[in-house]
């Protein structure tokens, strides 16, 4: 299936020193792309480059803050010089703070919106002109269950991820005529560092109530893995999805389709 290959394409995955971004970068590299990522410290970058090598792929690491437009413009120029202009942008970088909304500082709310939503605007804005000029491109936004659902403690994150879903649809609407596809991938509950606090076992070693709750909410009856996202993201990055635009592909083991476990 040649349609699923992305040989020679240049991909940038933001915030991909670990977790979902890391898995996405590995998948794109294995599908044939030349992949770059960024993260905020040189220490994390170096550790990630080594981890990529261990996973069997060469991925170029950059240090830079996705909320800083000047820094990102310069980083994209560096990537263009070394690998070529970006054909596939994955807006993955994100932060979360779990706290009841009435206890959250406005500064924290703004910081989360800045990283989880405004940065996707900045990155997309910076790559779009070159994609338009070259006749196409792919932008993939990492959305969330919180693009659709609310829950206690994640007001800023949910507001960002809901916004990111609409930014996705708007980029698709505005740039579809340039053969640019902008889609979202919507991970369900995936076992990563970000969700580790939600899975922390009780002192006696048993499943925490939240962990059990997620398993019962998921028709697949398990947490997702980073590997579960690899096929879907390669699909959205490849010519196989050239007529798919403005879609959010939820990879959630069925959570969004499910009313919930009936009482025993
Ligand atoms: C939460 C958050 C995140 C999830 C994810 C769900 O419930 O605390 O939503 O932790 O990782 O984004 O799709
Ligand atoms: Ca430079």
Tab-separated table of C-alpha atoms and ligand atoms in Angstrom:
chain	number	residue	atom	x	y	z
A	1	UNK	CA	0.000	0.000	0.000
A	2	UNK	CA	2.122	2.837	-1.385
A	3	UNK	CA	-0.596	5.280	-0.266
A	4	UNK	CA	0.465	4.878	3.334
A	5	UNK	CA	4.166	5.669	2.706
A	6	UNK	CA	5.586	9.114	3.386
A	7	UNK	CA	9.114	8.523	2.142
A	8	UNK	CA	11.237	11.651	1.941
A	9	UNK	CA	8.573	13.898	3.510
A	10	UNK	CA	9.747	16.212	6.274
A	11	UNK	CA	7.765	15.985	9.507
A	12	UNK	CA	7.944	18.118	12.637
A	13	UNK	CA	6.384	16.846	15.876
A	14	UNK	CA	6.285	19.465	18.615
A	15	UNK	CA	6.955	18.520	22.231
A	16	UNK	CA	8.043	15.016	21.263
A	17	UNK	CA	10.740	14.204	23.804
A	18	UNK	CA	8.454	11.598	25.414
A	19	UNK	CA	4.932	10.218	25.536
A	20	UNK	CA	2.453	10.437	22.666
A	21	UNK	CA	4.658	12.799	20.629
A	22	UNK	CA	7.559	10.376	20.869
A	23	UNK	CA	5.422	7.516	19.539
A	24	UNK	CA	4.104	9.691	16.721
A	25	UNK	CA	7.638	10.678	15.682
A	26	UNK	CA	8.766	7.026	15.678
A	27	UNK	CA	5.763	6.042	13.547
A	28	UNK	CA	6.353	8.817	10.996
A	29	UNK	CA	10.057	7.950	10.769
A	30	UNK	CA	9.272	4.256	10.244
A	31	UNK	CA	6.790	5.210	7.513
A	32	UNK	CA	9.668	6.924	5.688
A	33	UNK	CA	9.651	10.573	6.801
A	34	UNK	CA	12.625	12.676	7.852
A	35	UNK	CA	11.507	13.691	11.326
A	36	UNK	CA	12.370	16.583	13.636
A	37	UNK	CA	11.038	17.362	17.097
A	38	UNK	CA	11.473	20.091	19.634
A	39	UNK	CA	11.275	20.321	23.397
A	40	UNK	CA	12.187	22.895	26.002
A	41	UNK	CA	15.563	21.804	27.352
A	42	UNK	CA	18.810	20.509	25.830
A	43	UNK	CA	18.889	17.808	28.484
A	44	UNK	CA	15.528	16.381	27.427
A	45	UNK	CA	16.413	16.738	23.757
A	46	UNK	CA	19.647	14.767	24.118
A	47	UNK	CA	17.951	12.033	26.132
A	48	UNK	CA	15.170	11.819	23.526
A	49	UNK	CA	17.566	11.660	20.553
A	50	UNK	CA	19.232	8.692	22.288
A	51	UNK	CA	15.833	7.086	22.986
A	52	UNK	CA	14.867	7.494	19.322
A	53	UNK	CA	18.105	5.808	18.293
A	54	UNK	CA	17.262	2.972	20.671
A	55	UNK	CA	13.842	2.715	18.996
A	56	UNK	CA	15.645	2.295	15.668
A	57	UNK	CA	15.100	5.745	14.126
A	58	UNK	CA	17.183	8.888	13.604
A	59	UNK	CA	15.213	11.949	14.655
A	60	UNK	CA	16.604	15.509	14.699
A	61	UNK	CA	16.124	17.284	18.032
A	62	UNK	CA	15.699	21.034	18.564
A	63	UNK	CA	15.370	23.139	21.684
A	64	UNK	CA	12.609	25.706	21.502
A	65	UNK	CA	9.394	26.956	23.065
A	66	UNK	CA	6.275	26.563	20.887
A	67	UNK	CA	4.695	29.661	22.414
A	68	UNK	CA	7.584	31.840	21.196
A	69	UNK	CA	6.875	32.827	17.590
A	70	UNK	CA	10.350	34.248	16.854
A	71	UNK	CA	12.049	31.144	18.224
A	72	UNK	CA	9.776	28.901	16.183
A	73	UNK	CA	10.362	30.907	12.984
A	74	UNK	CA	14.100	30.456	13.477
A	75	UNK	CA	13.754	26.758	14.267
A	76	UNK	CA	11.687	26.171	11.132
A	77	UNK	CA	14.357	27.962	9.078
A	78	UNK	CA	16.985	25.645	10.606
A	79	UNK	CA	14.865	22.573	9.827
A	80	UNK	CA	14.316	23.792	6.253
A	81	UNK	CA	18.084	24.130	5.811
A	82	UNK	CA	18.938	20.721	7.262
A	83	UNK	CA	15.998	18.469	6.341
A	84	UNK	CA	13.880	20.607	4.023
A	85	UNK	CA	10.638	22.555	4.490
A	86	UNK	CA	8.029	20.910	6.703
A	87	UNK	CA	5.457	18.792	4.812
A	88	UNK	CA	3.812	17.305	7.905
A	89	UNK	CA	3.305	19.345	11.077
A	90	UNK	CA	2.080	17.583	14.214
A	91	UNK	CA	0.982	20.004	16.913
A	92	UNK	CA	1.515	17.773	19.915
A	93	UNK	CA	3.141	19.946	22.628
A	94	UNK	CA	0.785	20.438	25.546
A	95	UNK	CA	0.664	20.957	29.288
A	96	UNK	CA	-2.005	20.152	31.844
A	97	UNK	CA	-2.740	21.247	35.378
A	98	UNK	CA	-5.456	19.415	37.289
A	99	UNK	CA	-7.093	21.702	39.815
A	100	UNK	CA	-10.682	22.732	40.590
A	101	UNK	CA	-11.422	25.716	38.372
A	102	UNK	CA	-12.246	28.066	41.239
A	103	UNK	CA	-8.779	27.397	42.672
A	104	UNK	CA	-6.857	27.876	39.429
A	105	UNK	CA	-4.838	31.055	38.924
A	106	UNK	CA	-5.763	33.011	35.825
A	107	UNK	CA	-2.061	33.037	34.934
A	108	UNK	CA	-2.108	29.213	34.822
A	109	UNK	CA	-5.231	29.201	32.682
A	110	UNK	CA	-3.535	31.595	30.222
A	111	UNK	CA	-0.315	29.559	30.192
A	112	UNK	CA	-2.210	26.371	29.336
A	113	UNK	CA	-4.222	28.042	26.553
A	114	UNK	CA	-0.964	29.508	25.247
A	115	UNK	CA	0.795	26.128	25.001
A	116	UNK	CA	-2.138	23.866	24.108
A	117	UNK	CA	-3.970	26.145	21.673
A	118	UNK	CA	-2.164	29.355	20.696
A	119	UNK	CA	1.029	27.439	19.869
A	120	UNK	CA	-0.874	25.343	17.300
A	121	UNK	CA	-1.960	28.615	15.685
A	122	UNK	CA	1.642	29.890	15.706
A	123	UNK	CA	3.144	26.707	14.251
A	124	UNK	CA	0.441	26.295	11.613
A	125	UNK	CA	0.650	29.944	10.614
A	126	UNK	CA	4.408	29.606	10.167
A	127	UNK	CA	4.286	26.477	7.954
A	128	UNK	CA	1.213	27.340	5.866
A	129	UNK	CA	2.807	29.782	3.377
A	130	UNK	CA	5.450	27.258	2.312
A	131	UNK	CA	2.850	24.465	2.086
A	132	UNK	CA	0.647	26.717	-0.100
A	133	UNK	CA	3.594	27.536	-2.313
A	134	UNK	CA	4.615	23.900	-2.697
A	135	UNK	CA	1.115	22.639	-3.441
A	136	UNK	CA	0.104	20.873	-0.249
A	137	UNK	CA	0.800	19.667	3.264
A	138	UNK	CA	-0.570	17.951	6.330
A	139	UNK	CA	-1.285	19.465	9.717
A	140	UNK	CA	-2.277	17.078	12.499
A	141	UNK	CA	-3.466	18.503	15.808
A	142	UNK	CA	-3.323	16.287	18.866
A	143	UNK	CA	-6.777	16.768	20.382
A	144	UNK	CA	-8.234	14.897	23.352
A	145	UNK	CA	-11.318	13.353	24.914
A	146	UNK	CA	-11.538	16.864	26.335
A	147	UNK	CA	-12.202	18.187	22.820
A	148	UNK	CA	-15.688	16.699	23.408
A	149	UNK	CA	-16.147	16.077	27.115
A	150	UNK	CA	-15.632	17.985	30.313
A	151	UNK	CA	-14.666	16.671	33.680
A	152	UNK	CA	-13.630	17.916	37.110
A	153	UNK	CA	-10.283	19.771	37.357
A	154	UNK	CA	-9.321	20.221	33.696
A	155	UNK	CA	-11.025	23.518	32.735
A	156	UNK	CA	-8.059	25.123	30.958
A	157	UNK	CA	-7.023	21.905	29.198
A	158	UNK	CA	-10.600	21.202	28.014
A	159	UNK	CA	-11.041	24.796	26.829
A	160	UNK	CA	-7.776	24.477	24.838
A	161	UNK	CA	-8.574	21.077	23.346
A	162	UNK	CA	-12.103	22.149	22.401
A	163	UNK	CA	-10.574	25.204	20.738
A	164	UNK	CA	-7.998	23.043	18.998
A	165	UNK	CA	-10.798	20.975	17.436
A	166	UNK	CA	-12.310	24.148	15.967
A	167	UNK	CA	-8.916	25.487	14.864
A	168	UNK	CA	-8.530	22.166	13.021
A	169	UNK	CA	-11.848	22.637	11.221
A	170	UNK	CA	-11.005	26.229	10.427
A	171	UNK	CA	-7.588	25.452	8.932
A	172	UNK	CA	-9.259	22.728	6.833
A	173	UNK	CA	-11.903	25.219	5.700
A	174	UNK	CA	-9.466	27.969	4.854
A	175	UNK	CA	-6.628	25.986	3.240
A	176	UNK	CA	-8.320	22.932	1.745
A	177	UNK	CA	-8.161	24.577	-1.663
A	178	UNK	CA	-4.349	24.511	-1.442
A	179	UNK	CA	-4.359	20.741	-0.999
A	180	UNK	CA	-3.585	21.172	2.676
A	181	UNK	CA	-5.322	18.722	4.994
A	182	UNK	CA	-5.692	19.598	8.642
A	183	UNK	CA	-7.065	16.841	10.843
A	184	UNK	CA	-6.999	16.021	14.517
A	185	UNK	CA	-6.112	12.854	16.296
A	186	UNK	CA	-8.066	12.465	19.520
A	187	UNK	CA	-6.337	10.111	21.936
A	188	UNK	CA	-8.509	8.470	24.550
A	189	UNK	CA	-6.943	7.608	27.895
A	190	UNK	CA	-3.408	6.583	26.972
A	191	UNK	CA	-0.881	5.230	29.460
A	192	UNK	CA	1.873	7.890	29.452
A	193	UNK	CA	3.744	10.076	31.936
A	194	UNK	CA	0.958	12.692	31.597
A	195	UNK	CA	-1.697	10.272	32.836
A	196	UNK	CA	0.532	8.481	35.382
A	197	UNK	CA	-0.973	10.413	38.329
A	198	UNK	CA	-4.426	9.147	37.245
A	199	UNK	CA	-3.212	5.535	37.322
A	200	UNK	CA	-1.247	5.691	40.598
A	201	UNK	CA	-2.188	2.462	42.477
A	202	UNK	CA	-3.573	2.628	46.002
A	203	UNK	CA	-1.146	1.989	48.928
A	204	UNK	CA	-2.277	-1.683	48.992
A	205	UNK	CA	-1.309	-2.036	45.316
A	206	UNK	CA	-4.878	-2.209	43.969
A	207	UNK	CA	-6.250	-0.166	41.043
A	208	UNK	CA	-7.124	3.437	41.945
A	209	UNK	CA	-10.793	4.436	41.589
A	210	UNK	CA	-9.966	6.701	38.601
A	211	UNK	CA	-8.042	3.933	36.863
A	212	UNK	CA	-10.988	1.532	37.370
A	213	UNK	CA	-13.378	4.275	36.211
A	214	UNK	CA	-11.488	4.745	32.913
A	215	UNK	CA	-11.346	1.002	32.263
A	216	UNK	CA	-15.120	0.771	32.845
A	217	UNK	CA	-15.746	3.789	30.537
A	218	UNK	CA	-13.722	2.172	27.734
A	219	UNK	CA	-15.427	-0.575	25.683
A	220	UNK	CA	-11.944	-2.004	25.046
A	221	UNK	CA	-11.634	-2.319	28.850
A	222	UNK	CA	-8.059	-1.098	28.937
A	223	UNK	CA	-5.922	2.035	28.739
A	224	UNK	CA	-4.585	2.857	25.301
A	225	UNK	CA	-0.910	2.691	24.435
A	226	UNK	CA	1.235	5.040	22.385
A	227	UNK	CA	1.419	2.221	19.784
A	228	UNK	CA	-2.368	2.404	19.371
A	229	UNK	CA	-1.918	5.891	17.875
A	230	UNK	CA	0.744	4.963	15.314
A	231	UNK	CA	-1.430	3.588	12.492
A	232	UNK	CA	-4.008	6.388	12.751
A	233	UNK	CA	-1.348	9.127	12.696
A	234	UNK	CA	0.459	7.624	9.691
A	235	UNK	CA	-2.900	7.501	7.894
A	236	UNK	CA	-3.467	11.224	8.571
A	237	UNK	CA	0.099	12.081	7.471
A	238	UNK	CA	-0.003	10.064	4.245
A	239	UNK	CA	-1.631	10.404	0.807
A	240	UNK	CA	-4.169	7.784	1.983
A	241	UNK	CA	-5.994	10.666	3.702
A	242	UNK	CA	-5.767	13.274	0.927
A	243	UNK	CA	-9.569	13.762	0.827
A	244	UNK	CA	-9.996	13.632	4.618
A	245	UNK	CA	-10.079	17.172	5.952
A	246	UNK	CA	-11.246	18.806	9.176
A	247	UNK	CA	-11.883	15.434	10.778
A	248	UNK	CA	-11.029	14.453	14.337
A	249	UNK	CA	-10.039	10.803	14.425
A	250	UNK	CA	-10.673	9.622	17.959
A	251	UNK	CA	-8.504	6.729	19.039
A	252	UNK	CA	-10.211	5.990	22.311
A	253	UNK	CA	-11.135	2.296	22.462
A	254	UNK	CA	-14.755	3.399	21.976
A	255	UNK	CA	-15.194	5.832	24.918
A	256	UNK	CA	-17.090	8.462	22.918
A	257	UNK	CA	-19.494	5.862	21.510
A	258	UNK	CA	-20.395	4.409	24.879
A	259	UNK	CA	-23.168	5.409	27.276
A	260	UNK	CA	-21.279	3.789	30.120
A	261	UNK	CA	-21.307	0.540	32.041
A	262	UNK	CA	-24.799	-0.404	33.247
A	263	UNK	CA	-25.175	-0.867	37.005
A	264	UNK	CA	-24.838	-4.518	38.088
B	1	LIG	C1	-7.558	14.225	32.150
B	1	LIG	C2	-7.034	14.689	30.803
B	1	LIG	C3	-5.870	13.991	30.224
B	1	LIG	C4	-6.007	12.891	29.200
B	1	LIG	C5	-6.423	13.000	27.788
B	1	LIG	C6	-7.780	12.419	27.510
B	1	LIG	O1	-8.611	13.593	32.154
B	1	LIG	O2	-6.939	14.522	33.180
B	1	LIG	O3	-8.039	14.682	29.925
B	1	LIG	O4	-5.165	13.435	31.245
B	1	LIG	O5	-4.701	12.445	28.987
B	1	LIG	O6	-6.193	14.207	27.174
B	1	LIG	O7	-7.981	12.366	26.134
B	2	LIG	CA1	19.701	28.989	14.400
